[in-house]
Tab-separated table of C-alpha atoms in Angstrom:
chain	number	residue	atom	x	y	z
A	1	UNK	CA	-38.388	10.502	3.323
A	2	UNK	CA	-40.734	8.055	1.314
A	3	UNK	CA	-43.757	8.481	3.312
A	4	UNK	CA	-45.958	6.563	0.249
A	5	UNK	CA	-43.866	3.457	0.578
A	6	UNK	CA	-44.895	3.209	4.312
A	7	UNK	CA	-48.505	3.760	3.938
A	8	UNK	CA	-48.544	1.128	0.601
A	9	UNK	CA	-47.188	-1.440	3.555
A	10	UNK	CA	-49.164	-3.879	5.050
A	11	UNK	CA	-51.446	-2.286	8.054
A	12	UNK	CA	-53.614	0.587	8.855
A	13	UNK	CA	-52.230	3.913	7.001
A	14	UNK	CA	-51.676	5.275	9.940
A	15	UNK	CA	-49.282	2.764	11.612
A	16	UNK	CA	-47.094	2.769	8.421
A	17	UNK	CA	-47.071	6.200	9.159
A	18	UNK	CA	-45.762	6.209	12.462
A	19	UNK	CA	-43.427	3.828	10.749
A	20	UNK	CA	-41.804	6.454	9.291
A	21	UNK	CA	-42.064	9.322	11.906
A	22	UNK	CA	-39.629	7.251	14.420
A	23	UNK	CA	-36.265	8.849	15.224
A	24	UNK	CA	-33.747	6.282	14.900
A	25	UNK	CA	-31.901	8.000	18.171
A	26	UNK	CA	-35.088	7.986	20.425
A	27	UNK	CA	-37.310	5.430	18.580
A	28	UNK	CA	-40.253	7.709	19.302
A	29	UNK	CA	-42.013	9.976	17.024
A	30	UNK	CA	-40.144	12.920	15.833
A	31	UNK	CA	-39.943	15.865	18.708
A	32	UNK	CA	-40.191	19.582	17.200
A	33	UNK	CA	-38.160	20.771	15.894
A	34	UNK	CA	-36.912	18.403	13.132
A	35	UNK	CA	-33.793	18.778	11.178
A	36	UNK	CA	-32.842	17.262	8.081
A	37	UNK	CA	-29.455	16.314	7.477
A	38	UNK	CA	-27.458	16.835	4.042
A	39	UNK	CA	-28.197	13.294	3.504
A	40	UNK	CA	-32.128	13.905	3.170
A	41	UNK	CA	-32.773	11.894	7.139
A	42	UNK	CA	-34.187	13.266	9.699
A	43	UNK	CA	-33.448	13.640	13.323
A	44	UNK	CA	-34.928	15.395	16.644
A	45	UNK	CA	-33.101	18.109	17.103
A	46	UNK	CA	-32.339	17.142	20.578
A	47	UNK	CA	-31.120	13.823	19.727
A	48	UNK	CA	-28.750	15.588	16.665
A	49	UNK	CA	-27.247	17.471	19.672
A	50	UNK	CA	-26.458	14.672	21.995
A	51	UNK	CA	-25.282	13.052	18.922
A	52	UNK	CA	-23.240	16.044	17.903
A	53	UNK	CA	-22.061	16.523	21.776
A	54	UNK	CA	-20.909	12.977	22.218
A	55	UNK	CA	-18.750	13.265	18.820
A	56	UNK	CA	-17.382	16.735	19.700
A	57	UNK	CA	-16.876	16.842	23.235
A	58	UNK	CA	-14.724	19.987	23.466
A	59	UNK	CA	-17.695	21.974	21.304
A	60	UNK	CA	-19.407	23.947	24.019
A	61	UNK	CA	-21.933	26.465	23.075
A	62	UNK	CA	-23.127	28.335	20.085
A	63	UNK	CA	-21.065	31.124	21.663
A	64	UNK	CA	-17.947	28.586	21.389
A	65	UNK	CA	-14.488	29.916	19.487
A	66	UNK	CA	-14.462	26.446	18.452
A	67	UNK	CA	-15.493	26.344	14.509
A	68	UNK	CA	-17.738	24.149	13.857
A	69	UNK	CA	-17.819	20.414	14.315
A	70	UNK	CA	-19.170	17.019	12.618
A	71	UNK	CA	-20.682	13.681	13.389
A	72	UNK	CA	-22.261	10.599	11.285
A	73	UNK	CA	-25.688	9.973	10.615
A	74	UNK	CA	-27.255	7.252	12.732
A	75	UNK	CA	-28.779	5.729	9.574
A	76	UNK	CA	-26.650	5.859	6.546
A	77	UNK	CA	-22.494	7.074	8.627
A	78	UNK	CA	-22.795	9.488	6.083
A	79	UNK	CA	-20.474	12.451	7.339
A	80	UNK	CA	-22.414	15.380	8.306
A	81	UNK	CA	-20.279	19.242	8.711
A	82	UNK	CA	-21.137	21.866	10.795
A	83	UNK	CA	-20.501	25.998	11.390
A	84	UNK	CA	-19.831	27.501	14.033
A	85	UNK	CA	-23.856	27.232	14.831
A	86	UNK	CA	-23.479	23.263	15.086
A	87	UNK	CA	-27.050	21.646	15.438
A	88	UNK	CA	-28.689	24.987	15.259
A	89	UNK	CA	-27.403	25.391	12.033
A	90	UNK	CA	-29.221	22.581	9.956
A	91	UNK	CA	-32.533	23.460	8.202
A	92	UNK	CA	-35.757	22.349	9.410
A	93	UNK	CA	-38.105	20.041	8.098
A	94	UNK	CA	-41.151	21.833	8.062
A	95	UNK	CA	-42.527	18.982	5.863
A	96	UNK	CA	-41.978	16.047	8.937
A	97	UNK	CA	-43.366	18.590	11.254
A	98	UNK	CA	-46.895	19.492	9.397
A	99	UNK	CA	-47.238	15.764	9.122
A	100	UNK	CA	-46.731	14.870	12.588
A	101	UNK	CA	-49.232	17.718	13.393
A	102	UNK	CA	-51.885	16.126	11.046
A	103	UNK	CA	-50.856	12.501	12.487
A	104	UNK	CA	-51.235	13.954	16.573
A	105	UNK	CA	-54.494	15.503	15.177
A	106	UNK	CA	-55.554	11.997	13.920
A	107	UNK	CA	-54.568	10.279	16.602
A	108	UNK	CA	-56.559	12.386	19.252
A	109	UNK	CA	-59.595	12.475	17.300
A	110	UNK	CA	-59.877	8.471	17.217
A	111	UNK	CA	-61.481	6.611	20.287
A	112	UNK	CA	-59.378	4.550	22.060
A	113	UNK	CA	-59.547	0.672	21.406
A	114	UNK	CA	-59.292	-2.335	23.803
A	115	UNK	CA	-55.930	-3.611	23.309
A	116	UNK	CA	-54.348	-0.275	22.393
A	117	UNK	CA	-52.609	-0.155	26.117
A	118	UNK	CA	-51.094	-2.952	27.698
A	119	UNK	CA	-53.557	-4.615	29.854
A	120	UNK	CA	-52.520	-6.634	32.535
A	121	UNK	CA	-52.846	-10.309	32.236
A	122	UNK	CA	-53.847	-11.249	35.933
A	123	UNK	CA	-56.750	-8.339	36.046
A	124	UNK	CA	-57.544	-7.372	32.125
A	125	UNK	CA	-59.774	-4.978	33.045
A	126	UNK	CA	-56.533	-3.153	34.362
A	127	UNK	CA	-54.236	-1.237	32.695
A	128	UNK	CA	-50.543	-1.213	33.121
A	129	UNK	CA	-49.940	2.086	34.462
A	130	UNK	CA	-47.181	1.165	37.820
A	131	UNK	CA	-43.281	0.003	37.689
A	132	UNK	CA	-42.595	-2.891	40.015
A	133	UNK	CA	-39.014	-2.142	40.965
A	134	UNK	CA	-38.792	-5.512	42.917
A	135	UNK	CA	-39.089	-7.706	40.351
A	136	UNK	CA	-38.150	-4.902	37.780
A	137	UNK	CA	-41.444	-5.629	35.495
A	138	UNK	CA	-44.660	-3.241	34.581
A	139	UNK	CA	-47.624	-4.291	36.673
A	140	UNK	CA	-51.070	-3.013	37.413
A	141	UNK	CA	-52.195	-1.304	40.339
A	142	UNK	CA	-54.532	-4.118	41.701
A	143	UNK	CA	-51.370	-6.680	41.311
A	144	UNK	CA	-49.605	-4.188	43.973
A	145	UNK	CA	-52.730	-3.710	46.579
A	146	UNK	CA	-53.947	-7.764	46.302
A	147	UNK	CA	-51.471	-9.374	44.198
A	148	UNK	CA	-48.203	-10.611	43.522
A	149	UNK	CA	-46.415	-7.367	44.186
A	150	UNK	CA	-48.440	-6.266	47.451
A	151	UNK	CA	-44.860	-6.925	49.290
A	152	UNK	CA	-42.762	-4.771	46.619
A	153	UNK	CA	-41.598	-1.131	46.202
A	154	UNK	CA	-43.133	0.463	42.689
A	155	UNK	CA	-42.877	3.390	41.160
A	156	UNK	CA	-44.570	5.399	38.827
A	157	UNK	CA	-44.501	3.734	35.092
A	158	UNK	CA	-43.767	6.976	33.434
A	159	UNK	CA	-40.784	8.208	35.762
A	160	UNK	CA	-39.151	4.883	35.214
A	161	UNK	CA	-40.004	5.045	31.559
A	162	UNK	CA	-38.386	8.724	31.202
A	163	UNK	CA	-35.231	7.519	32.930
A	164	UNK	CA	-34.747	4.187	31.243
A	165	UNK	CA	-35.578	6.325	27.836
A	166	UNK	CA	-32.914	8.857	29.203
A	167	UNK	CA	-30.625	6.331	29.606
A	168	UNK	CA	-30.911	4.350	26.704
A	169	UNK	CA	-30.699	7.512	24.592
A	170	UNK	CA	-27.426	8.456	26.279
A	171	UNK	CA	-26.054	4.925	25.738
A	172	UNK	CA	-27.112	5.199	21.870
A	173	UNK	CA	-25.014	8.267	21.942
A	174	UNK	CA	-22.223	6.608	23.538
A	175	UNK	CA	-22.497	4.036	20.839
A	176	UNK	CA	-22.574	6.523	18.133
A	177	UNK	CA	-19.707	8.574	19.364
A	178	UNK	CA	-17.816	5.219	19.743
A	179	UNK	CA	-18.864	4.111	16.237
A	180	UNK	CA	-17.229	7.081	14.840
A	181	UNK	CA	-14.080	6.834	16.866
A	182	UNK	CA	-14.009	3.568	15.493
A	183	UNK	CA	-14.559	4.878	11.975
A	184	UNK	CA	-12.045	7.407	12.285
A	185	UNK	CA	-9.678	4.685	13.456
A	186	UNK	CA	-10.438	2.232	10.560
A	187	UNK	CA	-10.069	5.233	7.731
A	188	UNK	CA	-6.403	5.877	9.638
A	189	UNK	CA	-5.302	2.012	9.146
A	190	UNK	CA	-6.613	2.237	5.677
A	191	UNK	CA	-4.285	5.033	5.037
A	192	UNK	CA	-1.512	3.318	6.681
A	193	UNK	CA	-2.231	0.544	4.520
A	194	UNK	CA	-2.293	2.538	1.193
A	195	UNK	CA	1.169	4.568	2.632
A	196	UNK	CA	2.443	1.118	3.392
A	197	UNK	CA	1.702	0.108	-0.176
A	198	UNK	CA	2.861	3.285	-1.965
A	199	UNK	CA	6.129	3.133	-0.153
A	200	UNK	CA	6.548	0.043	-1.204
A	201	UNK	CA	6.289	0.059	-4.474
A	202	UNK	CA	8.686	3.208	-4.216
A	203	UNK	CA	11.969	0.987	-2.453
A	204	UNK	CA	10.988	-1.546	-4.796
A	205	UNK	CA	11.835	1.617	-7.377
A	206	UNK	CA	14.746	2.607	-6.122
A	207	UNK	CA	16.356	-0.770	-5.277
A	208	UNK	CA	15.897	-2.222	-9.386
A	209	UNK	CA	17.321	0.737	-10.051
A	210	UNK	CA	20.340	0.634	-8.203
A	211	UNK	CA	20.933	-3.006	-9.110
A	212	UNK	CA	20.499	-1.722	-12.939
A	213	UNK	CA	23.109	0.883	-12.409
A	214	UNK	CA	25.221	-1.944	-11.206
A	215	UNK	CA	24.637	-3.965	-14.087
A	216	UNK	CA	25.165	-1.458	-16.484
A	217	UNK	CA	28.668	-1.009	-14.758
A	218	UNK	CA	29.125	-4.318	-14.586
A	219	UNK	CA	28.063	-4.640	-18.386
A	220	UNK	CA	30.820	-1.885	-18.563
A	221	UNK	CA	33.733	-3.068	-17.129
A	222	UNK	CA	33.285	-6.439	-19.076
A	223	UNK	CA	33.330	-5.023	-21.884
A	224	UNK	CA	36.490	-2.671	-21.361
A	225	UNK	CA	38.201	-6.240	-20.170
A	226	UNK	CA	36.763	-7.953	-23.337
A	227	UNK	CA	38.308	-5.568	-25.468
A	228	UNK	CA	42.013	-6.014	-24.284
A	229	UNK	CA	41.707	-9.718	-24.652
A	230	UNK	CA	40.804	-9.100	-27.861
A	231	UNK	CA	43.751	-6.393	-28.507
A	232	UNK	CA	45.753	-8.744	-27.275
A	233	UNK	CA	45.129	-11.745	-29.154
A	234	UNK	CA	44.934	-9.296	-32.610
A	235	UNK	CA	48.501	-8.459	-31.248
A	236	UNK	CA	50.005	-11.879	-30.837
A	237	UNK	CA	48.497	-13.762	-33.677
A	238	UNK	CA	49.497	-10.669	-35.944
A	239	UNK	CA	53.195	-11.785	-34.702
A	240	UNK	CA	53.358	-15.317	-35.211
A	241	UNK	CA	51.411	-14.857	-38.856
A	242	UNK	CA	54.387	-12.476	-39.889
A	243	UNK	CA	57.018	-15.412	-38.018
A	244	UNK	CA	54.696	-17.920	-40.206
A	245	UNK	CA	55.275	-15.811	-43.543
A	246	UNK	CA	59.062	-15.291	-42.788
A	247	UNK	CA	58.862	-19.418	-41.907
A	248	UNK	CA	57.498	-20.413	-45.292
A	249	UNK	CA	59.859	-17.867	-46.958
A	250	UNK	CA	62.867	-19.094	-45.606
A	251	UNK	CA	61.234	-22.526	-46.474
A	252	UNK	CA	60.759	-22.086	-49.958
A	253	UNK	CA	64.483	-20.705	-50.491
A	254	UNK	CA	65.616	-23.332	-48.858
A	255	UNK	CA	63.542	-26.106	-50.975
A	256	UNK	CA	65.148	-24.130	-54.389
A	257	UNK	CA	68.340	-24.663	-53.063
A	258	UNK	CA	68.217	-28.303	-52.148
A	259	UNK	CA	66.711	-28.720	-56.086
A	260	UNK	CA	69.995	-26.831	-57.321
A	261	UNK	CA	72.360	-28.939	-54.987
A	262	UNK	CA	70.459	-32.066	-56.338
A	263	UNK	CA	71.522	-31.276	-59.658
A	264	UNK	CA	75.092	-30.396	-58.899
A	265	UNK	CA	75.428	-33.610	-57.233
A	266	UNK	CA	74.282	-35.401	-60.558
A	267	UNK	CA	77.421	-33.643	-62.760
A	268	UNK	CA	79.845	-35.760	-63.436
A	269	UNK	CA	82.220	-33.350	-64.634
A	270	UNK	CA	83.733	-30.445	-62.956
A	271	UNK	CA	82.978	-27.693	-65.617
A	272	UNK	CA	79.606	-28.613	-65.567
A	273	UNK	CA	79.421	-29.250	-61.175
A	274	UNK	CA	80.728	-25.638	-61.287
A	275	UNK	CA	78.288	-23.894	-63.417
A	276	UNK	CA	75.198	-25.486	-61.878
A	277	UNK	CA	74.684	-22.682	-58.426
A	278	UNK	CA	72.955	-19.628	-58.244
A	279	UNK	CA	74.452	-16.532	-59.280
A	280	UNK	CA	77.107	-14.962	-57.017
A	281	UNK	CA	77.071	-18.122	-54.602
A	282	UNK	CA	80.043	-20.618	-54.637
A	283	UNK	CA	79.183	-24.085	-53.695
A	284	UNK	CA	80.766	-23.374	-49.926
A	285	UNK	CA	77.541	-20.510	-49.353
A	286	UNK	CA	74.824	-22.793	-50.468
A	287	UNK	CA	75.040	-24.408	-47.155
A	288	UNK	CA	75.655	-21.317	-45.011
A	289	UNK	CA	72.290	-19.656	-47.076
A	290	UNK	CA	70.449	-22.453	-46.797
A	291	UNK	CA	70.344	-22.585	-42.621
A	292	UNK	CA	69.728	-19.186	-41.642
A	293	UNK	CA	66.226	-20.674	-41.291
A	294	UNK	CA	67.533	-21.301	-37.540
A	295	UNK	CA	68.513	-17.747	-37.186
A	296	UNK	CA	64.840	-16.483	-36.994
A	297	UNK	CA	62.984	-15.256	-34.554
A	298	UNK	CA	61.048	-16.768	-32.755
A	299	UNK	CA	58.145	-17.004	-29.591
A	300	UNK	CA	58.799	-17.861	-26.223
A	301	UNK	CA	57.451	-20.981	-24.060
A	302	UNK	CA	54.179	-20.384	-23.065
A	303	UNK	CA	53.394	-16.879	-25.644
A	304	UNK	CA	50.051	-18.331	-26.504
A	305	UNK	CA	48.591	-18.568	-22.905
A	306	UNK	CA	46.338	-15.445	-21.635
A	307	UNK	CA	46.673	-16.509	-18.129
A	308	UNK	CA	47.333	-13.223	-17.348
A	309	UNK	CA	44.225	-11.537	-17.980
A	310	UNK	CA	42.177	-13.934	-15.341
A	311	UNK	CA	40.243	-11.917	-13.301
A	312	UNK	CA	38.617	-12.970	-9.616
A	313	UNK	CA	35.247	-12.608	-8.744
A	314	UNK	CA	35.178	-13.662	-4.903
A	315	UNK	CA	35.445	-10.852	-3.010
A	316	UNK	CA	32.096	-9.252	-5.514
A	317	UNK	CA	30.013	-12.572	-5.192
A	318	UNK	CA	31.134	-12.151	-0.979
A	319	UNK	CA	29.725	-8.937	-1.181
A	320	UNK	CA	27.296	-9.288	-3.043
A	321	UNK	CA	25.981	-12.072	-0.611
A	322	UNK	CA	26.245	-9.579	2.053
A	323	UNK	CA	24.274	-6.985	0.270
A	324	UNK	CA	21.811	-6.046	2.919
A	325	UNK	CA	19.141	-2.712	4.188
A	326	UNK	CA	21.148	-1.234	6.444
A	327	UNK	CA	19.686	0.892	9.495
A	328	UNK	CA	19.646	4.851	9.157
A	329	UNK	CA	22.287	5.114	12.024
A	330	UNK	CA	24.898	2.849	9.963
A	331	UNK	CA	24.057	4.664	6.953
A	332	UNK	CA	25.389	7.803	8.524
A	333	UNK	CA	28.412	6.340	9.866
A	334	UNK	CA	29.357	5.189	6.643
A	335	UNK	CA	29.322	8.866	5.202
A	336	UNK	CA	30.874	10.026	8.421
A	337	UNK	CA	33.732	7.722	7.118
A	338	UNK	CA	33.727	8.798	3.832
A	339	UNK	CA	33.651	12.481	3.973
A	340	UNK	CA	36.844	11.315	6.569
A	341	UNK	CA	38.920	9.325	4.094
A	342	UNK	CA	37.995	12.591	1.793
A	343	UNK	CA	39.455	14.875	4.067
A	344	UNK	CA	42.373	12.737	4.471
């Protein structure tokens, strides 16, 4: 606790003082004895216990089987553990204590100044020392036996103030207890969240990779298609070159043959018709050689098209459309059916 920034303050020394020797459970000056927390504040040691209590409401006793317990601190929510000893088992600040010793010392040893008690405003030579429950204000005593509260029912200024400080501190420890509930709530939604995030990011995971997988198969089977197209249309246009070749063959016999006829058709004279043919062919066989060109082989209507290796997509865009999460309870039907048709 920075007890020199307090007294540096503006005021007496001593008021900064009492500044910083006020619970923040009670608001009143520390009660012996004073424990420090882990997180270097202070507390009464009664008010750690109702504070304790109210956040561990099942911890009984120091005698309890229970282990230990925890609660927040009232000025900084910093989490605070206990043993088994609970509030008995924090350290005391001997340091607060000596000081509010000296302070109490102080205090006692000063006279007391006009203004330093409340003074009431219809008598100032009276101080406020009665409770009017009535009209639920302090009041003087003269104000009850000649003045405004002659007619109403009053009660002692401290017994009120002990029960309205009772009170209060019990609602402060309500508060508290329901500020950590609240904590503990808001740290269990941010986990959520986080899980939420995390599994995610994980189906995100596992989905791109099951659409990859169906890609690559995809990529796969294309390519296994591809490549009988393509061994098909090495096949055929290996056929018709060799049907072309044969073709321009048969062609160019054919053109040497017309050139030889040509000249046989120019001789006038018989000898010379005669001897104008290509070995071992009579005139009668250059006709018969030169049209086997029809005899040769060749392609059927319609050998060119590749109709036949059109493929249909619909029913894979359909399901692909369809492609859906599916509950838990249809996923197991589905195997169900599967480990059936397996069976079968």
């Amino acid at each position: 606790m920075d007890f020199q920034a307090g007294i540096l303050q503006d005021g007496s020394p001593m008021e900064s003082l009492e500044k910083q020797l006020i619970c923040p459970i009670c608001l009143e000056m520390f009660s012996k004895p004073v424990v420090i927390l882990p997180c270097q504040h202070n507390l009464c040691r009664k008010c750690a216990n109702d504070v304790f209590q109210a956040a561990n409401p099942y911890w009984q006793n120091r005698g309890s089987l229970i282990s230990g317990g925890r609660f927040r601190c009232p000025s900084c929510r910093h989490e605070v553990l206990l043993d088994r000893h609970g509030v008995y088992g924090l350290q005391r600040n001997l340091l607060v204590e000596n000081i509010i010793d000296i302070y109490k010392q102080e205090c006692s040893s000063r006279p007391l100044k006009k203004g330093e008690h409340p003074m009431c405003k219809e008598h100032e030579d009276e101080r406020i020392n009665i409770y009017c429950v009535t009209c639920e204000v302090p009041t003087c005593s003269m104000c009850k036996v000649f003045g405004a509260h002659k007619d109403c029912e009053v009660a002692p200024l401290e017994t009120v103030f002990q029960g309205q400080k009772t009170e209060l501190n019990n609602c402060i420890s309500m508060l508290v207890a329901g500020n950590d509930r609240i904590q503990t709530i808001i740290s269990q939604l941010e986990d959520s969240c986080q899980s939420t995030e995390e599994n995610s990011e994980a189906a995100k995971r596992e989905l791109c990779a099951r659409f990859d997988a169906l890609a690559a198969l995809l990529e796969e089977k294309k390519a296994e298609l591809l490549q009988r197209i393509s061994q098909e249309q090495a096949d055929k246009t290996a056929f018709i070159q060799s049907l072309i070749c044969q073709y321009k063959e048969q062609l160019e016999k054919s053109s040497r043959l017309v050139e030889t006829a040509i000249q046989a058709a120019e001789e006038t004279g018989g000898a010379a018709f005669l001897m104008v043919r290509p070995p071992d062919l009579p005139p009668p066989r250059w006709i018969v050689e030169a049209s086997k060109g029809g005899r040769l082989e060749k392609i059927e209507q319609g050998y060119e098209s590749m109709d036949a290796f059109s493929v249909s997509l619909d029913h894979l865009t359909q399901a692909i459309h369809a492609l859906d999460f599916d509950p838990a309870d249809e996923d197991e039907e589905y195997f169900d059916g599967e480990e059936e048709e397996v069976e079968e």
